[in-house]
Tab-separated table of C-alpha atoms in Angstrom:
chain	number	residue	atom	x	y	z
A	253	MET	CA	-26.696	-85.380	6.763
A	254	ILE	CA	-28.140	-83.380	9.072
A	255	SER	CA	-30.200	-85.128	12.183
A	256	LEU	CA	-33.093	-82.931	12.473
A	257	PRO	CA	-35.202	-83.611	15.806
A	258	PHE	CA	-38.107	-82.104	13.182
A	259	ALA	CA	-39.135	-83.204	9.353
A	260	ALA	CA	-37.867	-80.894	7.440
A	261	GLY	CA	-41.100	-80.372	5.754
A	262	ASP	CA	-42.817	-79.497	9.579
A	263	ALA	CA	-41.480	-76.301	10.140
A	264	ALA	CA	-45.325	-74.851	12.380
A	265	SER	CA	-44.766	-77.381	14.127
A	266	ALA	CA	-40.548	-77.457	15.410
A	267	VAL	CA	-41.442	-73.214	16.314
A	268	TYR	CA	-44.386	-74.422	18.204
A	269	ALA	CA	-42.231	-76.212	20.147
A	270	ALA	CA	-39.247	-73.623	20.105
A	271	ARG	CA	-41.555	-70.776	21.547
A	272	PRO	CA	-41.318	-70.939	25.755
A	273	LYS	CA	-43.543	-73.098	27.222
A	274	TYR	CA	-45.411	-70.239	29.442
A	275	ALA	CA	-46.187	-68.604	25.772
A	276	ALA	CA	-48.259	-70.940	24.875
A	277	HIS	CA	-51.302	-69.409	25.003
A	278	CYS	CA	-49.671	-66.915	23.235
A	279	ALA	CA	-50.291	-67.288	20.163
A	280	GLU	CA	-48.541	-64.513	18.465
A	281	LEU	CA	-45.447	-64.081	20.162
A	282	PRO	CA	-43.315	-62.295	17.769
A	283	PHE	CA	-40.406	-64.935	16.456
A	284	ILE	CA	-36.978	-64.697	14.067
A	285	ILE	CA	-36.321	-67.571	12.004
A	286	ILE	CA	-32.855	-66.981	10.713
A	287	GLN	CA	-32.460	-69.107	7.219
A	288	LEU	CA	-29.928	-71.151	7.003
A	289	PRO	CA	-26.799	-69.626	4.430
A	290	GLN	CA	-25.021	-71.027	2.153
A	291	TRP	CA	-22.348	-73.231	3.190
A	292	ILE	CA	-21.087	-77.105	1.575
A	293	ASP	CA	-18.126	-78.432	2.776
A	294	ARG	CA	-15.273	-78.306	0.797
A	295	ALA	CA	-15.086	-82.466	-0.218
A	296	THR	CA	-19.352	-82.834	-0.778
A	297	ALA	CA	-18.051	-80.233	-3.779
A	298	GLU	CA	-15.625	-81.581	-5.342
A	299	ALA	CA	-17.114	-84.978	-5.087
A	300	HIS	CA	-20.152	-83.278	-6.646
A	301	ALA	CA	-21.668	-84.394	-3.846
A	302	ASP	CA	-24.574	-82.018	-3.119
A	303	PRO	CA	-27.387	-84.083	-0.976
A	304	LEU	CA	-29.240	-81.046	-0.631
A	305	ASP	CA	-30.390	-80.620	2.302
A	306	TRP	CA	-30.126	-77.060	3.088
A	307	PRO	CA	-32.419	-75.924	0.863
A	308	VAL	CA	-34.860	-78.167	2.158
A	309	ILE	CA	-34.805	-76.467	4.864
A	310	ARG	CA	-34.742	-73.366	4.177
A	311	ASP	CA	-38.055	-73.681	2.179
A	312	ALA	CA	-38.845	-74.821	6.440
A	313	GLN	CA	-38.392	-72.456	7.263
A	314	TRP	CA	-40.357	-69.892	4.651
A	315	ALA	CA	-43.412	-71.587	4.728
A	316	ALA	CA	-43.169	-70.997	8.782
A	317	SER	CA	-43.186	-67.741	8.050
A	318	ARG	CA	-46.800	-68.383	6.529
A	319	GLU	CA	-48.033	-69.945	8.496
A	320	ILE	CA	-47.462	-69.406	12.026
A	321	PRO	CA	-48.460	-65.849	12.659
A	322	SER	CA	-45.599	-63.494	14.534
A	323	VAL	CA	-43.622	-66.189	12.223
A	324	ALA	CA	-41.083	-63.512	10.081
A	325	THR	CA	-37.932	-65.515	7.780
A	326	VAL	CA	-34.686	-63.627	7.571
A	327	CYS	CA	-33.305	-64.790	4.224
A	328	THR	CA	-29.659	-64.866	3.902
A	329	ILE	CA	-29.193	-66.863	0.780
A	330	ASP	CA	-26.588	-63.606	-0.007
A	331	CYS	CA	-24.375	-65.164	2.908
A	332	GLY	CA	-22.396	-67.227	3.996
A	333	GLU	CA	-18.577	-68.770	3.379
A	334	PHE	CA	-17.421	-72.088	1.032
A	335	ASP	CA	-16.305	-74.875	3.112
A	336	ASN	CA	-16.659	-72.073	6.577
A	337	ILE	CA	-19.668	-73.134	8.411
A	338	HIS	CA	-18.971	-70.251	10.737
A	339	PRO	CA	-18.477	-67.637	8.762
A	340	TYR	CA	-17.414	-64.115	9.327
A	341	ASP	CA	-19.346	-61.303	8.774
A	342	LYS	CA	-22.059	-61.949	11.161
A	343	ARG	CA	-22.840	-58.233	10.827
A	344	THR	CA	-25.135	-58.228	7.826
A	345	VAL	CA	-26.943	-61.435	9.509
A	346	GLY	CA	-26.973	-59.551	12.784
A	347	GLU	CA	-28.409	-56.351	10.570
A	348	ARG	CA	-31.245	-57.741	8.829
A	349	THR	CA	-32.347	-59.539	11.669
A	350	ALA	CA	-32.927	-56.159	13.477
A	351	ALA	CA	-34.571	-54.722	10.229
A	352	MET	CA	-36.288	-57.461	10.477
A	353	ALA	CA	-37.992	-57.148	14.044
A	354	LEU	CA	-38.266	-52.808	13.199
A	355	GLY	CA	-40.141	-53.348	9.845
A	356	THR	CA	-42.556	-56.160	11.021
A	357	MET	CA	-42.827	-55.996	15.184
A	358	TYR	CA	-42.238	-52.407	15.190
A	359	ARG	CA	-44.597	-50.627	11.935
A	360	CYS	CA	-40.885	-48.922	11.009
A	361	ARG	CA	-42.571	-48.796	7.791
A	362	GLU	CA	-39.559	-47.336	5.986
A	363	ILE	CA	-37.383	-49.965	7.179
A	364	ALA	CA	-37.147	-51.926	3.677
A	365	VAL	CA	-36.968	-55.703	5.278
A	366	CYS	CA	-38.190	-58.152	1.968
A	367	GLY	CA	-36.439	-59.113	-0.831
A	368	PRO	CA	-37.987	-60.250	-4.822
A	369	GLU	CA	-41.093	-63.286	-3.583
A	370	PRO	CA	-41.814	-65.170	-6.065
A	371	LEU	CA	-45.581	-64.716	-7.095
A	372	ALA	CA	-46.642	-66.599	-9.738
A	373	ILE	CA	-44.661	-68.952	-12.108
A	374	ARG	CA	-46.564	-68.869	-16.360
A	375	ALA	CA	-44.855	-70.823	-18.829
A	376	VAL	CA	-44.637	-68.989	-22.006
A	377	ASP	CA	-43.598	-69.728	-26.113
A	378	GLY	CA	-39.405	-70.319	-25.916
A	379	SER	CA	-39.391	-69.041	-29.463
A	380	ALA	CA	-41.121	-65.780	-28.174
A	381	ASP	CA	-38.962	-62.446	-27.713
A	382	TYR	CA	-39.054	-60.677	-24.044
A	383	SER	CA	-35.560	-58.784	-25.096
A	384	ALA	CA	-34.960	-55.060	-24.338
A	385	GLY	CA	-35.260	-54.838	-28.099
A	386	GLY	CA	-38.683	-57.186	-28.339
A	387	CYS	CA	-40.859	-57.102	-26.260
A	388	ALA	CA	-44.135	-59.614	-26.402
A	389	GLY	CA	-46.199	-56.806	-24.598
A	390	GLY	CA	-46.546	-54.592	-27.095
A	391	CYS	CA	-42.963	-53.054	-28.555
A	392	ALA	CA	-40.935	-54.147	-32.208
A	393	GLY	CA	-38.008	-55.113	-32.210
A	394	GLY	CA	-36.218	-58.774	-32.206
A	395	GLY	CA	-33.516	-59.700	-30.180
A	396	ASP	CA	-30.819	-61.285	-30.912
A	397	GLY	CA	-30.456	-64.522	-28.801
A	398	SER	CA	-27.754	-64.113	-27.124
A	399	ASP	CA	-29.331	-65.088	-23.600
A	400	GLY	CA	-31.507	-67.994	-25.086
A	401	SER	CA	-34.343	-65.113	-25.886
A	402	SER	CA	-34.685	-66.057	-29.892
A	403	ASP	CA	-31.950	-67.350	-31.903
A	404	ASP	CA	-32.201	-70.433	-29.753
A	405	SER	CA	-35.091	-70.385	-27.725
A	406	GLU	CA	-37.296	-72.216	-29.932
A	407	ARG	CA	-35.861	-76.209	-28.788
A	408	GLY	CA	-36.597	-75.363	-25.265
A	409	GLY	CA	-39.864	-74.438	-23.049
A	410	ALA	CA	-39.281	-71.029	-20.838
A	411	VAL	CA	-40.558	-69.681	-17.958
A	412	LEU	CA	-41.421	-66.629	-16.865
A	413	VAL	CA	-41.606	-65.842	-13.092
A	414	ARG	CA	-42.528	-62.712	-11.918
A	415	TYR	CA	-41.523	-61.392	-8.056
A	416	ARG	CA	-43.238	-59.084	-5.616
A	417	HIS	CA	-40.781	-56.359	-3.584
A	418	ALA	CA	-38.794	-56.356	-6.988
A	419	ALA	CA	-38.629	-52.772	-7.101
A	420	GLY	CA	-34.926	-52.469	-8.836
A	421	LEU	CA	-34.565	-55.883	-9.703
A	422	ARG	CA	-31.350	-56.887	-10.259
A	423	PHE	CA	-29.047	-59.341	-11.071
A	424	ASP	CA	-25.779	-58.912	-8.615
A	425	GLY	CA	-22.028	-61.425	-8.381
A	426	THR	CA	-23.266	-64.934	-8.406
A	427	VAL	CA	-22.236	-66.808	-5.283
A	428	PRO	CA	-22.056	-65.259	-1.898
A	429	GLY	CA	-18.238	-62.699	-1.386
A	430	THR	CA	-19.217	-62.211	-5.521
A	431	THR	CA	-20.361	-58.812	-7.107
A	432	ASN	CA	-21.057	-56.707	-10.937
A	433	ALA	CA	-17.953	-55.619	-10.284
A	434	ASP	CA	-16.526	-59.003	-11.025
A	435	GLY	CA	-17.442	-58.566	-15.503
A	436	LEU	CA	-20.842	-59.108	-14.731
A	437	ASP	CA	-24.238	-57.581	-16.135
A	438	ALA	CA	-27.321	-56.756	-13.966
A	439	VAL	CA	-29.757	-57.884	-16.311
A	440	SER	CA	-28.217	-61.683	-17.515
A	441	ARG	CA	-27.007	-64.365	-16.447
A	442	SER	CA	-26.115	-67.506	-18.006
A	443	ALA	CA	-26.597	-71.263	-16.700
A	444	GLU	CA	-23.892	-71.979	-14.900
A	445	GLN	CA	-24.765	-68.393	-13.340
A	446	SER	CA	-28.237	-67.690	-12.778
A	447	GLY	CA	-29.036	-70.732	-10.057
A	448	PHE	CA	-32.285	-70.896	-12.376
A	449	GLU	CA	-32.711	-74.735	-12.478
A	450	LEU	CA	-34.732	-76.076	-14.968
A	451	ALA	CA	-37.160	-80.400	-15.230
A	452	GLY	CA	-39.111	-82.067	-17.713
A	453	ALA	CA	-41.242	-84.858	-16.964
A	454	ASP	CA	-38.295	-86.599	-16.069
A	455	GLY	CA	-37.894	-84.846	-13.174
A	456	VAL	CA	-34.655	-83.667	-13.892
A	457	PHE	CA	-32.851	-80.282	-13.228
A	458	HIS	CA	-31.007	-78.097	-16.024
A	459	ASP	CA	-28.694	-74.728	-15.513
A	460	ALA	CA	-31.405	-72.369	-16.262
A	461	VAL	CA	-30.228	-69.091	-18.688
A	462	ALA	CA	-32.014	-66.186	-17.116
A	463	ARG	CA	-32.663	-62.878	-18.185
A	464	ILE	CA	-34.831	-59.651	-16.314
A	465	VAL	CA	-37.682	-58.708	-18.439
A	466	PRO	CA	-38.304	-55.006	-19.816
A	467	ASP	CA	-41.291	-53.076	-17.541
A	468	CYS	CA	-42.968	-52.692	-21.596
A	469	ALA	CA	-42.784	-56.644	-21.457
A	470	VAL	CA	-44.497	-56.899	-18.061
A	471	HIS	CA	-46.979	-53.828	-18.178
A	472	GLY	CA	-47.042	-53.466	-21.467
A	473	GLY	CA	-49.786	-54.640	-24.732
A	474	LYS	CA	-53.813	-55.310	-24.145
A	475	THR	CA	-53.418	-57.265	-20.845
A	476	GLY	CA	-50.600	-57.549	-19.912
A	477	LEU	CA	-48.543	-61.065	-18.743
A	478	PHE	CA	-49.490	-62.379	-15.663
A	479	SER	CA	-54.181	-61.253	-16.469
A	480	GLU	CA	-54.527	-64.565	-18.278
A	481	PRO	CA	-57.285	-66.392	-15.778
A	482	GLY	CA	-55.661	-69.943	-15.235
A	483	THR	CA	-51.718	-68.821	-17.057
A	484	ALA	CA	-50.223	-68.160	-13.346
A	485	GLY	CA	-50.317	-70.387	-10.910
A	486	SER	CA	-48.459	-69.855	-7.297
A	487	ALA	CA	-44.747	-69.968	-6.319
A	488	ALA	CA	-44.720	-69.528	-2.563
A	489	SER	CA	-47.566	-70.478	0.552
A	490	GLY	CA	-50.086	-67.870	0.705
A	491	THR	CA	-49.433	-65.242	-3.236
A	492	THR	CA	-52.483	-66.885	-5.403
A	493	GLY	CA	-54.812	-64.301	-4.075
A	494	ASP	CA	-51.903	-61.380	-4.739
A	495	THR	CA	-51.413	-58.961	-8.452
A	496	ALA	CA	-49.917	-56.731	-10.565
A	497	GLY	CA	-48.363	-53.882	-8.901
A	498	GLU	CA	-45.957	-51.504	-8.195
A	499	GLY	CA	-43.324	-53.111	-6.982
A	500	ASP	CA	-42.974	-56.628	-9.232
A	501	GLY	CA	-40.891	-57.999	-11.460
A	502	VAL	CA	-40.688	-60.614	-14.431
A	503	ILE	CA	-37.765	-62.951	-15.067
A	504	ARG	CA	-37.533	-64.808	-17.719
A	505	VAL	CA	-35.892	-68.367	-17.038
A	506	PHE	CA	-34.572	-70.183	-21.018
A	507	SER	CA	-32.977	-73.974	-20.509
A	508	PRO	CA	-33.195	-75.642	-24.248
A	509	ASP	CA	-32.120	-79.311	-22.623
A	510	VAL	CA	-35.527	-79.156	-21.350
A	511	PRO	CA	-38.924	-78.821	-24.047
A	512	GLN	CA	-41.559	-79.083	-22.346
A	513	LEU	CA	-41.327	-77.847	-18.597
A	514	VAL	CA	-42.974	-79.409	-15.014
A	515	ALA	CA	-40.518	-77.835	-12.625
A	516	ILE	CA	-38.570	-74.696	-11.570
A	517	ARG	CA	-36.388	-74.257	-9.112
A	518	TYR	CA	-33.928	-71.083	-8.106
A	519	ALA	CA	-31.731	-71.180	-5.438
A	520	TRP	CA	-31.032	-75.386	-4.811
A	521	LYS	CA	-27.858	-75.888	-3.590
A	522	SER	CA	-25.878	-75.989	-0.157
A	523	TRP	CA	-23.828	-73.634	-1.994
A	524	GLY	CA	-24.101	-72.693	-5.621
A	525	PRO	CA	-25.379	-68.647	-7.740
A	526	ALA	CA	-28.230	-66.497	-5.670
A	527	PRO	CA	-27.391	-63.236	-7.454
A	528	VAL	CA	-31.246	-61.862	-7.679
A	529	ARG	CA	-32.053	-58.492	-5.574
A	530	ASN	CA	-34.289	-55.912	-5.679
A	531	ALA	CA	-33.247	-52.475	-5.710
A	532	ASP	CA	-32.662	-52.515	-1.892
A	533	GLY	CA	-29.855	-55.009	-2.661
A	534	LEU	CA	-31.745	-57.912	-0.365
A	535	PRO	CA	-31.723	-61.771	-1.878
A	536	GLY	CA	-34.489	-62.995	-3.799
A	537	ILE	CA	-35.974	-66.144	-2.270
A	538	PRO	CA	-35.137	-69.740	-2.681
A	539	PHE	CA	-38.486	-71.110	-4.452
A	540	CYS	CA	-38.848	-75.028	-5.240
A	541	ALA	CA	-42.257	-75.303	-7.726
A	542	ASP	CA	-44.165	-77.246	-10.195
A	543	VAL	CA	-44.816	-75.126	-13.276
A	544	PRO	CA	-48.853	-74.361	-13.877
A	545	GLN	CA	-49.365	-75.842	-17.315
A	546	ALA	CA	-52.249	-74.750	-19.937
């Protein structure tokens, strides 16, 4: 258990306390938070006893950048080493932090600083097919059910997660240090490899299959998937008013073990799969959110 000098949910107070006292009057003093990377010690992992402290702290760090002016958080969920709390790779974190400073504080807009961020969540019919061959947005055809999109889906529930900063949305590897060169594809992940989990009313989270939804399902049909009022919920602070546009992407998440969906989370472990990336290679933000009820 990590002992913190502040409550994990009170990230704003922690950041304000960390600013120099002489600058307390300057509400816009730039401040960059390096989000915790992945790590777990071998004994804890082998005992299957992850206390899930680090995901909570990561969430507080991300919330701080949404609640405090001139604060930015660098996501490092694709970094870290198993059983080594001092990973050797310092370059990735350093370069990403430098890019964040240039992009947000020096207004170098050509520098990519944002990874895929959850924008909205929508529960959908588990039997609906959003695969490339059978887009619910208006395309003809059907899926083979290998990703839980048709034949098996009636046994469980499905969620669509819409991301922003998601141009070129793809999956890459699983845990830090792995890539698609290990025999994985870029559009789908099995339940054990996706990093996504779904929970029902009992609050028990189950690993979930994930697949990237093609553009024809996102923007096809008469209105698209997220245009109906009351069907999309905010998955992160401060994003409720955002609308679909260039750079959006959607991932369909499904579990046969959770027919009545209540909550969803991604990369919510001290060490585990976190394969979501955009075209710039930046990682998807870890999150935990309620699934809006119709």
